[in-house]
Short mmCIF file of C-alpha atoms in Angstrom, two decimals:
data_model
loop_
_atom_site.label_atom_id
_atom_site.label_comp_id
_atom_site.label_asym_id
_atom_site.label_seq_id
_atom_site.Cartn_x
_atom_site.Cartn_y
_atom_site.Cartn_z
CA MET A 766 58.54 85.29 152.43
CA PRO A 767 61.40 83.98 151.01
CA LEU A 768 59.46 81.58 148.72
CA SER A 769 57.83 82.92 145.92
CA ALA A 770 54.57 82.86 144.92
CA GLU A 771 55.59 80.81 142.27
CA ASP A 772 57.45 78.63 144.76
CA LEU A 773 53.80 78.14 146.85
CA SER A 774 52.97 77.35 143.54
CA ALA A 775 54.55 74.25 142.65
CA ILE A 776 54.63 72.98 146.51
CA VAL A 777 50.45 73.04 145.74
CA LEU A 778 51.07 71.34 143.03
CA THR A 779 53.40 69.03 144.29
CA LEU A 780 51.26 67.75 147.00
CA GLU A 781 48.26 67.62 144.92
CA LEU A 782 50.76 64.95 142.19
CA ALA A 783 52.01 63.05 145.17
CA ALA A 784 48.12 63.25 146.64
CA THR A 785 46.78 61.57 143.64
CA THR A 786 49.24 59.24 143.13
CA THR A 787 49.12 57.93 146.30
CA VAL A 788 45.26 57.27 146.04
CA LEU A 789 45.44 55.97 143.09
CA LEU A 790 48.29 53.15 143.25
CA MET A 791 46.66 52.36 146.77
CA LEU A 792 43.86 51.26 144.60
CA LEU A 793 45.59 49.74 141.77
CA GLY A 794 48.80 48.66 143.79
CA THR A 795 46.86 46.16 146.37
CA PRO A 796 45.37 43.56 144.26
CA LEU A 797 48.46 43.81 142.18
CA ALA A 798 50.60 43.02 145.61
CA TRP A 799 47.36 40.75 147.10
CA TRP A 800 47.75 38.69 143.95
CA LEU A 801 52.08 38.53 143.92
CA ALA A 802 51.39 37.27 147.44
CA HIS A 803 49.42 34.55 146.43
CA THR A 804 49.46 33.44 142.92
CA ALA A 805 51.78 30.00 142.38
CA SER A 806 51.60 31.61 138.48
CA ARG A 807 54.90 31.14 136.28
CA TRP A 808 54.37 34.94 135.54
CA ARG A 809 55.28 35.64 138.87
CA GLY A 810 58.67 36.43 138.91
CA ALA A 811 58.17 38.40 135.69
CA VAL A 812 55.25 40.58 137.03
CA GLY A 813 57.85 41.05 140.24
CA ALA A 814 60.43 42.68 138.35
CA LEU A 815 57.96 44.43 136.12
CA VAL A 816 57.27 46.07 139.67
CA ALA A 817 60.63 46.82 141.24
CA LEU A 818 62.03 48.14 137.69
CA PRO A 819 61.94 51.88 138.38
CA LEU A 820 63.76 51.32 141.54
CA VAL A 821 66.51 49.98 138.94
CA LEU A 822 65.93 51.94 135.80
CA PRO A 823 67.24 55.81 135.88
CA PRO A 824 64.14 58.35 136.16
CA THR A 825 65.23 60.02 132.54
CA VAL A 826 64.86 56.08 131.09
CA ILE A 827 61.27 56.50 132.57
CA GLY A 828 60.84 60.11 131.14
CA PHE A 829 62.68 59.18 128.17
CA TYR A 830 60.03 56.06 127.08
CA LEU A 831 56.62 57.54 129.20
CA LEU A 832 57.11 60.90 126.36
CA VAL A 833 58.08 59.37 123.01
CA ALA A 834 54.69 56.26 124.04
CA MET A 835 52.36 59.50 125.20
CA GLY A 836 53.54 61.14 122.15
CA PRO A 837 51.98 61.24 118.71
CA HIS A 838 53.36 58.39 117.11
CA GLY A 839 53.63 56.78 120.35
CA ALA A 840 51.45 53.52 121.57
CA VAL A 841 49.35 55.25 124.37
CA GLY A 842 49.62 58.42 122.55
CA GLN A 843 48.02 57.02 119.70
CA PHE A 844 44.77 55.06 121.84
CA VAL A 845 44.69 58.54 124.33
CA GLN A 846 43.72 60.14 120.52
CA TRP A 847 41.73 57.76 119.26
CA LEU A 848 39.27 57.69 122.89
CA GLY A 849 39.01 61.46 121.60
CA LEU A 850 41.30 62.40 124.80
CA PRO A 851 43.65 65.25 124.61
CA GLN A 852 47.56 64.54 124.78
CA LEU A 853 49.10 63.58 127.85
CA PRO A 854 52.91 65.09 127.80
CA PHE A 855 53.07 68.68 129.40
CA SER A 856 49.63 68.07 131.72
CA PHE A 857 49.05 67.07 135.30
CA ALA A 858 47.21 63.64 134.06
CA GLY A 859 50.21 62.91 131.79
CA LEU A 860 52.80 63.80 135.20
CA VAL A 861 50.08 60.71 137.29
CA ILE A 862 50.66 58.48 134.79
CA GLY A 863 54.40 58.90 134.47
CA SER A 864 54.16 59.63 138.83
CA LEU A 865 52.40 56.47 138.91
CA VAL A 866 54.93 53.75 137.09
CA TYR A 867 57.73 55.71 139.16
CA SER A 868 56.62 55.00 142.74
CA LEU A 869 54.79 51.31 141.91
CA PRO A 870 56.96 49.29 143.64
CA PHE A 871 57.37 51.70 147.12
CA THR A 872 53.16 51.13 146.62
CA VAL A 873 53.15 47.49 145.43
CA GLN A 874 56.08 46.12 147.65
CA PRO A 875 55.59 46.43 151.21
CA LEU A 876 51.62 45.72 150.39
CA GLN A 877 52.91 42.90 148.87
CA ARG A 878 55.33 42.01 152.67
CA ALA A 879 52.77 42.78 154.48
CA PHE A 880 50.45 40.20 152.82
CA GLU A 881 52.74 37.57 152.62
CA SER A 882 53.34 37.49 156.55
CA LEU A 883 49.96 37.42 157.44
CA GLY A 884 49.93 34.12 156.03
CA ARG A 885 46.68 31.63 154.45
CA ARG A 886 45.84 30.94 158.38
CA PRO A 887 43.12 33.96 159.68
CA LEU A 888 41.43 34.03 156.13
CA GLU A 889 40.79 30.79 156.29
CA ALA A 890 39.71 30.62 159.53
CA ALA A 891 37.52 33.73 159.15
CA ALA A 892 35.67 31.63 155.53
CA THR A 893 35.39 29.19 157.80
CA LEU A 894 33.59 31.38 159.98
CA GLY A 895 31.03 32.05 157.23
CA ALA A 896 33.04 35.43 156.10
CA GLY A 897 32.31 36.50 152.30
CA PRO A 898 36.12 37.73 150.39
CA VAL A 899 35.08 40.96 150.56
CA ASP A 900 33.93 40.53 154.29
CA ARG A 901 37.15 38.42 154.66
CA PHE A 902 39.28 41.68 153.05
CA LEU A 903 37.43 44.42 154.61
CA THR A 904 37.47 42.41 158.16
CA VAL A 905 41.03 40.49 158.74
CA VAL A 906 42.68 41.33 156.05
CA LEU A 907 42.70 45.41 156.40
CA PRO A 908 43.32 45.28 160.13
CA LEU A 909 46.42 43.33 160.05
CA ALA A 910 48.00 44.64 156.98
CA ARG A 911 47.73 47.84 158.66
CA PRO A 912 51.38 48.24 158.86
CA GLY A 913 52.58 47.73 154.98
CA PHE A 914 49.11 49.94 153.79
CA ILE A 915 50.88 52.90 156.34
CA THR A 916 54.82 52.31 155.04
CA ALA A 917 52.66 52.04 151.57
CA ALA A 918 51.32 54.97 151.09
CA VAL A 919 53.32 57.76 152.97
CA LEU A 920 56.70 55.98 151.01
CA THR A 921 54.83 56.68 147.65
CA PHE A 922 53.53 59.83 148.43
CA ALA A 923 57.39 60.90 149.50
CA HIS A 924 58.77 59.43 146.62
CA THR A 925 56.42 61.13 144.29
CA VAL A 926 57.05 64.35 146.08
CA GLY A 927 60.35 63.78 145.18
CA GLU A 928 60.18 63.20 141.50
CA PHE A 929 62.73 64.89 139.11
CA GLY A 930 63.36 63.30 136.09
CA VAL A 931 60.61 61.68 135.08
CA VAL A 932 58.21 65.86 135.20
CA LEU A 933 61.71 67.02 133.83
CA MET A 934 61.00 64.89 131.21
CA LEU A 935 57.26 64.58 130.55
CA GLY A 936 56.24 67.83 132.27
CA GLY A 937 57.13 70.94 129.61
CA ASN A 938 57.66 73.15 133.35
CA ILE A 939 54.64 75.03 133.35
CA PRO A 940 53.81 76.45 136.08
CA GLY A 941 50.62 75.05 137.90
CA VAL A 942 50.63 72.47 135.47
CA THR A 943 53.85 70.64 135.65
CA ARG A 944 56.06 72.73 137.27
CA VAL A 945 56.75 70.57 140.60
CA VAL A 946 58.65 71.93 143.56
CA SER A 947 62.06 69.49 142.33
CA VAL A 948 61.54 70.97 138.46
CA GLN A 949 61.16 74.95 140.75
CA ILE A 950 64.73 73.67 142.57
CA TYR A 951 66.29 73.23 139.35
CA ASP A 952 65.70 76.34 137.80
CA HIS A 953 66.39 78.55 140.86
CA VAL A 954 70.04 76.34 140.60
CA GLU A 955 70.32 76.51 137.35
CA ALA A 956 69.34 80.63 137.01
CA MET A 957 72.03 80.15 139.73
CA GLU A 958 69.30 81.84 142.43
CA TYR A 959 70.86 79.94 145.74
CA THR A 960 69.09 81.75 148.09
CA GLN A 961 65.49 80.25 146.58
CA ALA A 962 67.12 77.16 145.87
CA HIS A 963 68.19 76.35 149.54
CA TRP A 964 64.74 77.53 151.01
CA LEU A 965 62.66 74.99 148.62
CA ALA A 966 65.40 72.07 148.91
CA GLY A 967 66.34 72.42 152.15
CA GLY A 968 62.18 72.74 153.21
CA MET A 969 62.75 69.22 151.01
CA VAL A 970 65.30 67.17 153.02
CA LEU A 971 62.99 68.98 156.59
CA PHE A 972 60.24 66.69 154.89
CA SER A 973 61.87 63.62 153.86
CA PHE A 974 63.88 63.33 157.08
CA LEU A 975 60.01 64.05 159.18
CA VAL A 976 57.96 61.38 156.67
CA LEU A 977 60.74 58.71 157.57
CA MET A 978 61.47 59.45 160.67
CA ALA A 979 56.95 59.10 161.83
CA LEU A 980 57.09 56.48 159.54
CA ASN A 981 60.12 54.71 162.48
CA LEU A 982 58.04 55.85 165.12
CA LEU A 983 54.76 54.94 163.58
CA GLN A 984 56.29 50.98 162.72
CA PRO A 985 57.34 49.89 165.56
CA LYS A 986 54.17 50.72 167.98
CA GLU A 987 52.02 49.10 165.35
CA ARG A 988 54.02 45.84 166.08
CA GLN A 989 53.74 46.07 169.69
CA ALA A 990 49.96 46.49 169.25
CA MET B 522 116.89 56.21 154.46
CA ASN B 523 120.38 57.13 153.21
CA HIS B 524 120.96 53.18 152.03
CA PRO B 525 124.01 53.43 149.75
CA SER B 526 122.79 50.32 147.23
CA ILE B 527 119.40 52.19 147.07
CA ARG B 528 121.03 55.53 145.57
CA PRO B 529 121.19 54.73 142.22
CA VAL B 530 117.76 53.87 141.66
CA LEU B 531 116.23 56.85 143.06
CA ARG B 532 118.47 58.40 140.64
CA LEU B 533 117.34 56.98 138.24
CA ALA B 534 114.06 57.75 138.85
CA ALA B 535 114.39 61.15 138.99
CA LEU B 536 116.74 60.93 135.35
CA ALA B 537 113.42 59.26 134.84
CA ALA B 538 110.78 61.87 135.79
CA ALA B 539 112.90 64.73 134.03
CA CYS B 540 112.60 62.89 130.70
CA LEU B 541 109.26 62.81 131.17
CA ALA B 542 108.82 65.63 132.45
CA ALA B 543 110.50 66.64 129.16
CA TRP B 544 108.78 65.42 126.99
CA LEU B 545 105.15 65.00 128.17
CA PRO B 546 104.62 68.81 126.85
CA ALA B 547 105.18 67.99 123.33
CA GLN B 548 103.29 65.04 123.54
CA ALA B 549 99.45 64.89 122.94
CA ALA B 550 97.70 66.26 126.18
CA GLU B 551 94.41 66.12 126.87
CA VAL B 552 91.63 69.54 128.04
CA ALA B 553 87.92 69.35 129.63
CA VAL B 554 85.72 71.09 127.73
CA ALA B 555 82.46 71.90 129.23
CA VAL B 556 80.17 72.77 125.88
CA ALA B 557 76.89 74.45 125.90
CA SER B 558 74.08 71.76 124.81
CA ASN B 559 73.67 73.69 121.74
CA PHE B 560 76.94 73.73 120.56
CA THR B 561 77.22 70.24 120.38
CA ALA B 562 76.83 68.94 116.89
CA PRO B 563 79.92 71.07 115.91
CA MET B 564 81.87 70.78 118.89
CA LYS B 565 82.48 66.80 118.81
CA GLN B 566 83.14 67.43 115.00
CA ILE B 567 85.38 70.42 115.75
CA ALA B 568 87.04 68.28 118.67
CA GLN B 569 87.98 64.98 115.87
CA ASP B 570 89.65 67.96 113.57
CA PHE B 571 91.29 69.27 116.71
CA ALA B 572 93.12 65.75 117.66
CA ARG B 573 93.86 65.19 114.29
CA ASP B 574 95.54 68.60 113.69
CA THR B 575 97.25 69.02 116.89
CA GLY B 576 97.84 65.92 118.39
CA HIS B 577 95.56 66.57 122.00
CA THR B 578 92.29 65.49 122.67
CA ALA B 579 88.84 67.12 123.87
CA GLN B 580 87.08 65.27 126.86
CA LEU B 581 83.64 67.35 125.95
CA SER B 582 80.94 67.37 128.50
CA PHE B 583 77.52 68.29 126.99
CA GLY B 584 75.04 70.54 129.30
CA ALA B 585 73.40 73.95 130.36
CA THR B 586 75.74 76.51 130.68
CA GLY B 587 74.61 77.40 134.38
CA LYS B 588 74.68 73.76 135.48
CA PHE B 589 78.53 74.40 134.08
CA TYR B 590 78.64 77.35 136.59
CA ALA B 591 77.07 75.64 139.10
CA GLN B 592 79.76 72.86 138.92
CA ILE B 593 82.63 75.87 138.06
CA VAL B 594 82.42 77.22 141.09
CA ASN B 595 82.12 73.81 143.42
CA GLY B 596 85.44 72.68 141.94
CA GLY B 597 84.43 70.99 139.23
CA PRO B 598 86.82 69.37 136.67
CA PHE B 599 86.62 71.60 133.72
CA GLU B 600 89.44 73.57 131.97
CA VAL B 601 87.71 74.82 129.19
CA LEU B 602 84.18 76.35 128.83
CA LEU B 603 82.17 76.87 125.89
CA ALA B 604 78.71 78.93 126.93
CA ALA B 605 75.74 79.49 125.64
CA ASP B 606 75.85 83.17 126.59
CA ASP B 607 78.27 85.85 127.32
CA THR B 608 77.36 86.48 130.88
CA THR B 609 78.37 83.94 132.10
CA PRO B 610 82.31 83.29 131.02
CA GLU B 611 82.10 87.47 132.21
CA LYS B 612 80.62 86.48 135.70
CA LEU B 613 83.71 83.32 136.31
CA VAL B 614 85.87 85.82 135.01
CA ARG B 615 85.08 88.49 137.54
CA GLU B 616 84.39 86.27 140.02
CA GLY B 617 87.94 84.89 139.60
CA HIS B 618 87.65 81.24 138.53
CA ALA B 619 88.36 82.22 134.61
CA LEU B 620 91.01 84.16 133.34
CA ALA B 621 89.84 87.18 132.34
CA ALA B 622 92.58 87.72 129.06
CA SER B 623 91.07 84.13 127.32
CA ARG B 624 87.57 85.23 126.72
CA PHE B 625 86.35 85.89 123.45
CA THR B 626 83.22 85.20 121.17
CA TYR B 627 83.50 82.08 119.68
CA SER B 628 80.05 81.98 117.86
CA THR B 629 77.11 84.15 117.34
CA GLY B 630 73.50 81.35 117.49
CA GLN B 631 70.88 81.22 114.70
CA LEU B 632 67.58 81.47 116.44
CA VAL B 633 65.06 78.73 114.12
CA LEU B 634 61.32 77.78 114.50
CA TRP B 635 61.49 74.32 113.71
CA SER B 636 59.29 71.45 112.83
CA PRO B 637 59.76 68.52 112.03
CA ARG B 638 56.87 68.51 109.95
CA ALA B 639 57.32 69.30 106.38
CA GLY B 640 55.83 72.38 105.14
CA PHE B 641 54.38 73.27 108.39
CA VAL B 642 56.92 76.43 109.37
CA ASP B 643 56.57 78.84 105.99
CA SER B 644 59.74 80.85 105.39
CA GLN B 645 58.38 84.09 107.32
CA GLY B 646 57.05 82.51 110.72
CA GLU B 647 53.46 83.48 110.14
CA VAL B 648 52.52 80.15 111.39
CA LEU B 649 52.54 81.29 114.73
CA ARG B 650 49.75 83.57 114.08
CA SER B 651 47.47 81.60 112.07
CA GLY B 652 48.08 78.51 115.40
CA ASP B 653 47.24 75.30 114.06
CA PHE B 654 48.54 74.00 116.97
CA ARG B 655 48.91 72.82 120.39
CA HIS B 656 52.20 73.54 121.73
CA ILE B 657 54.87 75.40 120.75
CA SER B 658 58.41 74.87 122.85
CA VAL B 659 60.99 77.84 123.64
CA ALA B 660 63.87 77.07 126.06
CA ASN B 661 63.63 78.40 130.04
CA PRO B 662 64.18 82.19 129.12
CA ARG B 663 65.40 82.51 132.62
CA LEU B 664 67.88 79.76 132.07
CA ALA B 665 68.90 79.77 128.51
CA PRO B 666 70.50 82.41 125.96
CA TYR B 667 67.90 80.78 123.05
CA GLY B 668 64.96 81.37 125.82
CA VAL B 669 66.09 84.49 125.80
CA ALA B 670 66.33 85.56 122.21
CA ALA B 671 62.47 83.49 121.51
CA MET B 672 60.37 85.38 123.36
CA GLN B 673 62.16 89.17 122.42
CA THR B 674 61.06 87.42 118.93
CA LEU B 675 57.64 86.62 120.15
CA ASP B 676 57.29 90.08 121.83
CA LYS B 677 58.37 91.96 118.77
CA LEU B 678 55.47 90.31 117.21
CA GLY B 679 52.98 90.72 119.76
CA LEU B 680 52.06 87.57 120.44
CA THR B 681 53.54 86.67 123.38
CA ALA B 682 49.93 86.58 125.01
CA THR B 683 48.99 84.76 122.55
CA LEU B 684 51.01 81.88 122.69
CA GLN B 685 51.98 81.90 126.47
CA PRO B 686 48.86 78.93 127.49
CA ARG B 687 50.71 77.15 124.97
CA MET B 688 54.40 77.38 126.05
CA VAL B 689 55.62 74.53 127.25
CA THR B 690 59.84 74.93 128.24
CA GLY B 691 62.34 72.71 127.97
CA GLU B 692 65.29 73.35 130.75
CA ASN B 693 67.80 73.80 127.82
CA ILE B 694 68.30 73.99 123.58
CA ALA B 695 68.27 70.14 123.71
CA GLN B 696 64.91 69.18 125.39
CA THR B 697 63.33 71.55 123.71
CA TYR B 698 64.34 70.11 120.60
CA GLN B 699 63.19 67.25 122.12
CA PHE B 700 59.91 68.33 122.76
CA VAL B 701 59.45 68.55 119.17
CA ALA B 702 61.24 65.83 118.14
CA SER B 703 59.81 63.37 119.94
CA GLY B 704 56.07 65.64 118.14
CA ASN B 705 54.43 66.43 121.51
CA ALA B 706 54.94 69.88 120.54
CA GLN B 707 54.20 70.75 117.08
CA LEU B 708 56.75 72.46 116.47
CA GLY B 709 59.31 75.30 118.10
CA PHE B 710 62.72 78.06 119.12
CA VAL B 711 65.52 76.32 118.47
CA ALA B 712 68.68 76.60 117.48
CA LEU B 713 69.61 76.43 113.89
CA SER B 714 73.11 74.13 115.06
CA GLN B 715 70.30 71.41 116.19
CA VAL B 716 68.70 71.01 112.64
CA MET B 717 71.17 72.22 110.26
CA GLU B 718 74.55 70.17 108.70
CA ASN B 719 76.43 70.87 105.85
CA GLY B 720 74.71 74.01 105.44
CA LYS B 721 71.20 72.39 105.14
CA ILE B 722 67.88 72.24 107.62
CA ILE B 723 68.12 68.50 107.70
CA SER B 724 64.86 67.04 108.06
CA GLY B 725 61.41 68.76 108.42
CA SER B 726 60.67 72.75 107.69
CA ALA B 727 61.55 75.94 109.41
CA TRP B 728 61.78 80.05 109.57
CA GLN B 729 65.61 80.96 109.87
CA VAL B 730 64.38 84.23 112.26
CA PRO B 731 65.96 87.31 111.32
CA ALA B 732 69.25 88.74 113.63
CA SER B 733 67.02 92.16 113.27
CA MET B 734 64.66 89.80 115.91
CA HIS B 735 66.28 89.65 118.84
CA GLU B 736 69.86 90.69 120.45
CA PRO B 737 72.55 88.91 119.43
CA ILE B 738 73.42 85.44 120.45
CA ARG B 739 76.92 86.31 121.86
CA GLN B 740 78.74 82.88 123.06
CA ASP B 741 81.53 83.42 124.89
CA ALA B 742 84.36 80.90 125.59
CA VAL B 743 87.40 81.14 128.14
CA VAL B 744 90.19 79.15 129.90
CA LEU B 745 89.16 78.20 133.40
CA ASN B 746 91.49 78.73 136.13
CA LYS B 747 91.94 74.31 135.77
CA GLY B 748 93.34 74.97 132.83
CA LYS B 749 95.77 77.99 133.19
CA ASP B 750 98.91 75.57 133.10
CA ASN B 751 97.10 73.39 130.21
CA GLU B 752 98.58 73.11 126.69
CA ALA B 753 95.86 72.31 125.29
CA ALA B 754 93.78 74.36 126.57
CA THR B 755 95.08 77.05 124.84
CA ALA B 756 95.52 75.44 121.61
CA LEU B 757 91.94 74.55 121.77
CA MET B 758 91.02 78.11 122.06
CA ASP B 759 93.42 78.86 119.31
CA TYR B 760 92.30 76.18 116.84
CA LEU B 761 88.37 77.55 118.04
CA ARG B 762 89.25 81.42 115.55
CA GLY B 763 91.21 79.24 113.17
CA GLU B 764 89.71 78.65 109.14
CA LYS B 765 88.63 75.35 109.71
CA ALA B 766 86.62 75.59 112.78
CA ARG B 767 85.04 78.30 111.84
CA ALA B 768 84.19 76.22 108.87
CA VAL B 769 82.81 73.96 110.73
CA MET B 770 80.69 76.60 112.30
CA LYS B 771 79.63 78.18 109.49
CA SER B 772 78.19 74.86 108.11
CA PHE B 773 75.98 74.14 111.21
CA GLY B 774 74.49 77.88 111.18
CA TYR B 775 76.72 80.03 113.34
CA SER B 776 77.90 83.47 112.36
CA PHE B 777 80.75 85.57 113.87
#
């Protein structure tokens, strides 16, 4: 087996992190995307820009500011302390928060596009037929925007798996807690263990390719349906 | 091709090129230097003095020695490596990427247990036993010689097992310092050069780990193949051995 126990533990941790982030972001991102798709508020431009910010910022910038903000002198860190909770950097929870920020646009933007292309018509029709807001969302929006939800979930998951800069800055490289695959690969390369690095890195390339290919194969089918 | 009216121009150009070639070596040359993160602060100062005293300029890149190794082996643009260890330069020489004769130990690093909080770290390092901290930051011993030295120190104190669950590791000494400086880890093993200026600890409290606690952190310099014919590379190696550079290193806590 070319992968060590440490490599495997990093893989498991990475999948846990990506899964947690994806579930949370779908829950948080859906209302946000809905609001962005339908609001006439003057804040729309600013909020949209905030959501897109992680696309253009280097992960080290995000990681550095999160490290400072969640540290004992930072606003988030002091709030967490006031709540009596353990500190966030160097913990799995801290990585989840970092990933939420880092992967936010990959959830919100596909959802927003899906909601926008939906238009108001189907909802108004459902309303005239007497469907309440929750009913309308579950029976009209969800099925119609399904390709958008799939794209958002897959991209969020894959992007979080590939996360590096944020976890490096925030994680503290603790095996089984914060040492994800990308950091493990980095360690292998730095330690000049190129064979192990190749196994993990090659696996990552293959995984990413398969995910994106699956997405491409899935989407036209959804559109035809 | 042999158009008569062009010939004088060509001749003039050749003359100009010859003049330029003769004139260049006497003038300022530039050398690309890869510098281990722990040596960042002193090297910035040394490079300034170097430029003033010799007219040559040193282009500095800072980072982890292991990363520099990967870049150099893959054709990276560096001409001189100031490593954080003695094994990487040796390996580069062995593999034919560096000049054997140029390799020498430019300084020996000093390990320090440091906290930004005044009075937190005592002068004997007893704080490690009392254990009133949540996280201790250590450079990754697989990657950084300061991490190796820190682990050897903890082994000697018999504290490795006790402290392991509280350890966070930086990929190099710069990140290790960042974890402590940002307050997320209460203390950590860093390079003395990071917390010392003009022979004094800048802030917080520290325990200078005695040299007997770990193997010496020998930091070697080597001229890489790319710098073979660069006069500035040789000049920099000489300069690093000189009194002036050593005084700077000393003020940052390095020894020889």
